[in-house]
Amino acid sequence: IYSKSGQFQYALSDNDTKTRRYPVTCLKFYANKDDLKVDHQKMLAATYTAGYVKIWHYSTQQCVFTFDETERQPLALDFNSTYTHLFVAGSDCAINCYDFTTKKLIHKFQASQSRENMDGHKSRIHAIRSHPTIETIFLTGGWDDTIHYWDERTLHSQKHFPGPHLCGDALDIVAEHQVILTGSWRKSSTLQIWDFTTGELIKDVFKNNATSMLYCTKFSLKEYILCAGNDKNEAIIYDYSKLKMVGGITDLENGVYCADTDVNRLNMIVGSGKNIFIVNDKSRIR
């Protein structure tokens, strides 16, 4: 973990991670502003392809709980809007829902046995995103080129739309504009904007002129979009209203597999190969 200025602060490891040195595929901070316990504001959830999900108290570098998912590879996670539930998606095409207080599995969301209804995924799930304001709603996407809508009150997906091929954390919901952002790992039609209610395509931003195949797509600071991937090996910030590039880094030695921005300003952290880049809002690399 690094500070906002790019200084190294913490390394999180325990016997599990030292014994089985497998990749971390997703990280999410516990950011429940209504939780008055100070220590709870310093927690981080992480998925490991070794088959577990860990909750870290990062300031003490202690793992406070481990979810056993050894029957599959957990690939993506997200909290619901109230931070009471933790969703974990993986290689088995299913989403496990855990009560974050009791740490118990309470739901398993997946496709039914029906051959007539496509009410769940048929391949690996690489992205999951909870609706920012609707507690029970979340979306998923992955290798089967579909985005599924889920409601916690039903174990199968409520609807879906085809198109995006997701291979990383490349799915986001913009509640203010009622749209969905997707970033596909392919040569064309990478960054796309969809109507949240209907699932209809609003804008195919790089239909024929994509510079990178995307692993990461996120909405940032209410007016920007972060896109990162390989081919051009770049992480770029775009203005949401004009869809014009405003900054970023490109032509790195390796592909960019993960990236994120500061919640308060356009500082960016980028994971590329064995390197981590910290980019400030004046586009200087540290």
mmCIF file with all atom_site columns, C-alpha atoms in Angstrom, residues 211-212 228-236 248-256 272:
data_model
loop_
_atom_site.group_PDB
_atom_site.id
_atom_site.type_symbol
_atom_site.label_atom_id
_atom_site.label_alt_id
_atom_site.label_comp_id
_atom_site.label_asym_id
_atom_site.label_entity_id
_atom_site.label_seq_id
_atom_site.pdbx_PDB_ins_code
_atom_site.Cartn_x
_atom_site.Cartn_y
_atom_site.Cartn_z
_atom_site.occupancy
_atom_site.B_iso_or_equiv
_atom_site.pdbx_formal_charge
_atom_site.auth_seq_id
_atom_site.auth_comp_id
_atom_site.auth_asym_id
_atom_site.auth_atom_id
_atom_site.pdbx_PDB_model_num
ATOM 1  C CA . THR A 1 211 ? -5.199 2.122  -29.020 1.00 0.00 ? 211 THR A CA 1
ATOM 2  C CA . SER A 1 212 ? -5.270 -0.591 -26.344 1.00 0.00 ? 212 SER A CA 1
ATOM 3  C CA . ALA A 1 228 ? -5.921 0.966  -19.059 1.00 0.00 ? 228 ALA A CA 1
ATOM 4  C CA . GLY A 1 229 ? -4.663 -2.039 -20.979 1.00 0.00 ? 229 GLY A CA 1
ATOM 5  C CA . ASN A 1 230 ? -2.054 -3.553 -23.258 1.00 0.00 ? 230 ASN A CA 1
ATOM 6  C CA . ASP A 1 231 ? -1.016 -3.211 -26.914 1.00 0.00 ? 231 ASP A CA 1
ATOM 7  C CA . LYS A 1 232 ? -0.067 0.456  -26.418 1.00 0.00 ? 232 LYS A CA 1
ATOM 8  C CA . ASN A 1 233 ? 0.577  -0.411 -22.755 1.00 0.00 ? 233 ASN A CA 1
ATOM 9  C CA . GLU A 1 234 ? -1.120 2.674  -21.367 1.00 0.00 ? 234 GLU A CA 1
ATOM 10 C CA . ALA A 1 235 ? -3.360 4.177  -18.708 1.00 0.00 ? 235 ALA A CA 1
ATOM 11 C CA . ILE A 1 236 ? -5.322 7.160  -20.005 1.00 0.00 ? 236 ILE A CA 1
ATOM 12 C CA . GLY A 1 248 ? -2.029 9.609  -18.603 1.00 0.00 ? 248 GLY A CA 1
ATOM 13 C CA . ILE A 1 249 ? 1.001  7.482  -19.459 1.00 0.00 ? 249 ILE A CA 1
ATOM 14 C CA . THR A 1 250 ? 1.598  5.339  -22.534 1.00 0.00 ? 250 THR A CA 1
ATOM 15 C CA . ASP A 1 251 ? 4.154  3.096  -24.285 1.00 0.00 ? 251 ASP A CA 1
ATOM 16 C CA . LEU A 1 252 ? 5.192  1.370  -21.071 1.00 0.00 ? 252 LEU A CA 1
ATOM 17 C CA . GLU A 1 253 ? 7.424  -1.692 -21.234 1.00 0.00 ? 253 GLU A CA 1
ATOM 18 C CA . ASN A 1 254 ? 4.580  -4.008 -20.169 1.00 0.00 ? 254 ASN A CA 1
ATOM 19 C CA . GLY A 1 255 ? 0.803  -4.047 -20.355 1.00 0.00 ? 255 GLY A CA 1
ATOM 20 C CA . VAL A 1 256 ? -1.280 -2.302 -17.696 1.00 0.00 ? 256 VAL A CA 1
ATOM 21 C CA . SER A 1 272 ? 2.375  -2.641 -15.238 1.00 0.00 ? 272 SER A CA 1
#
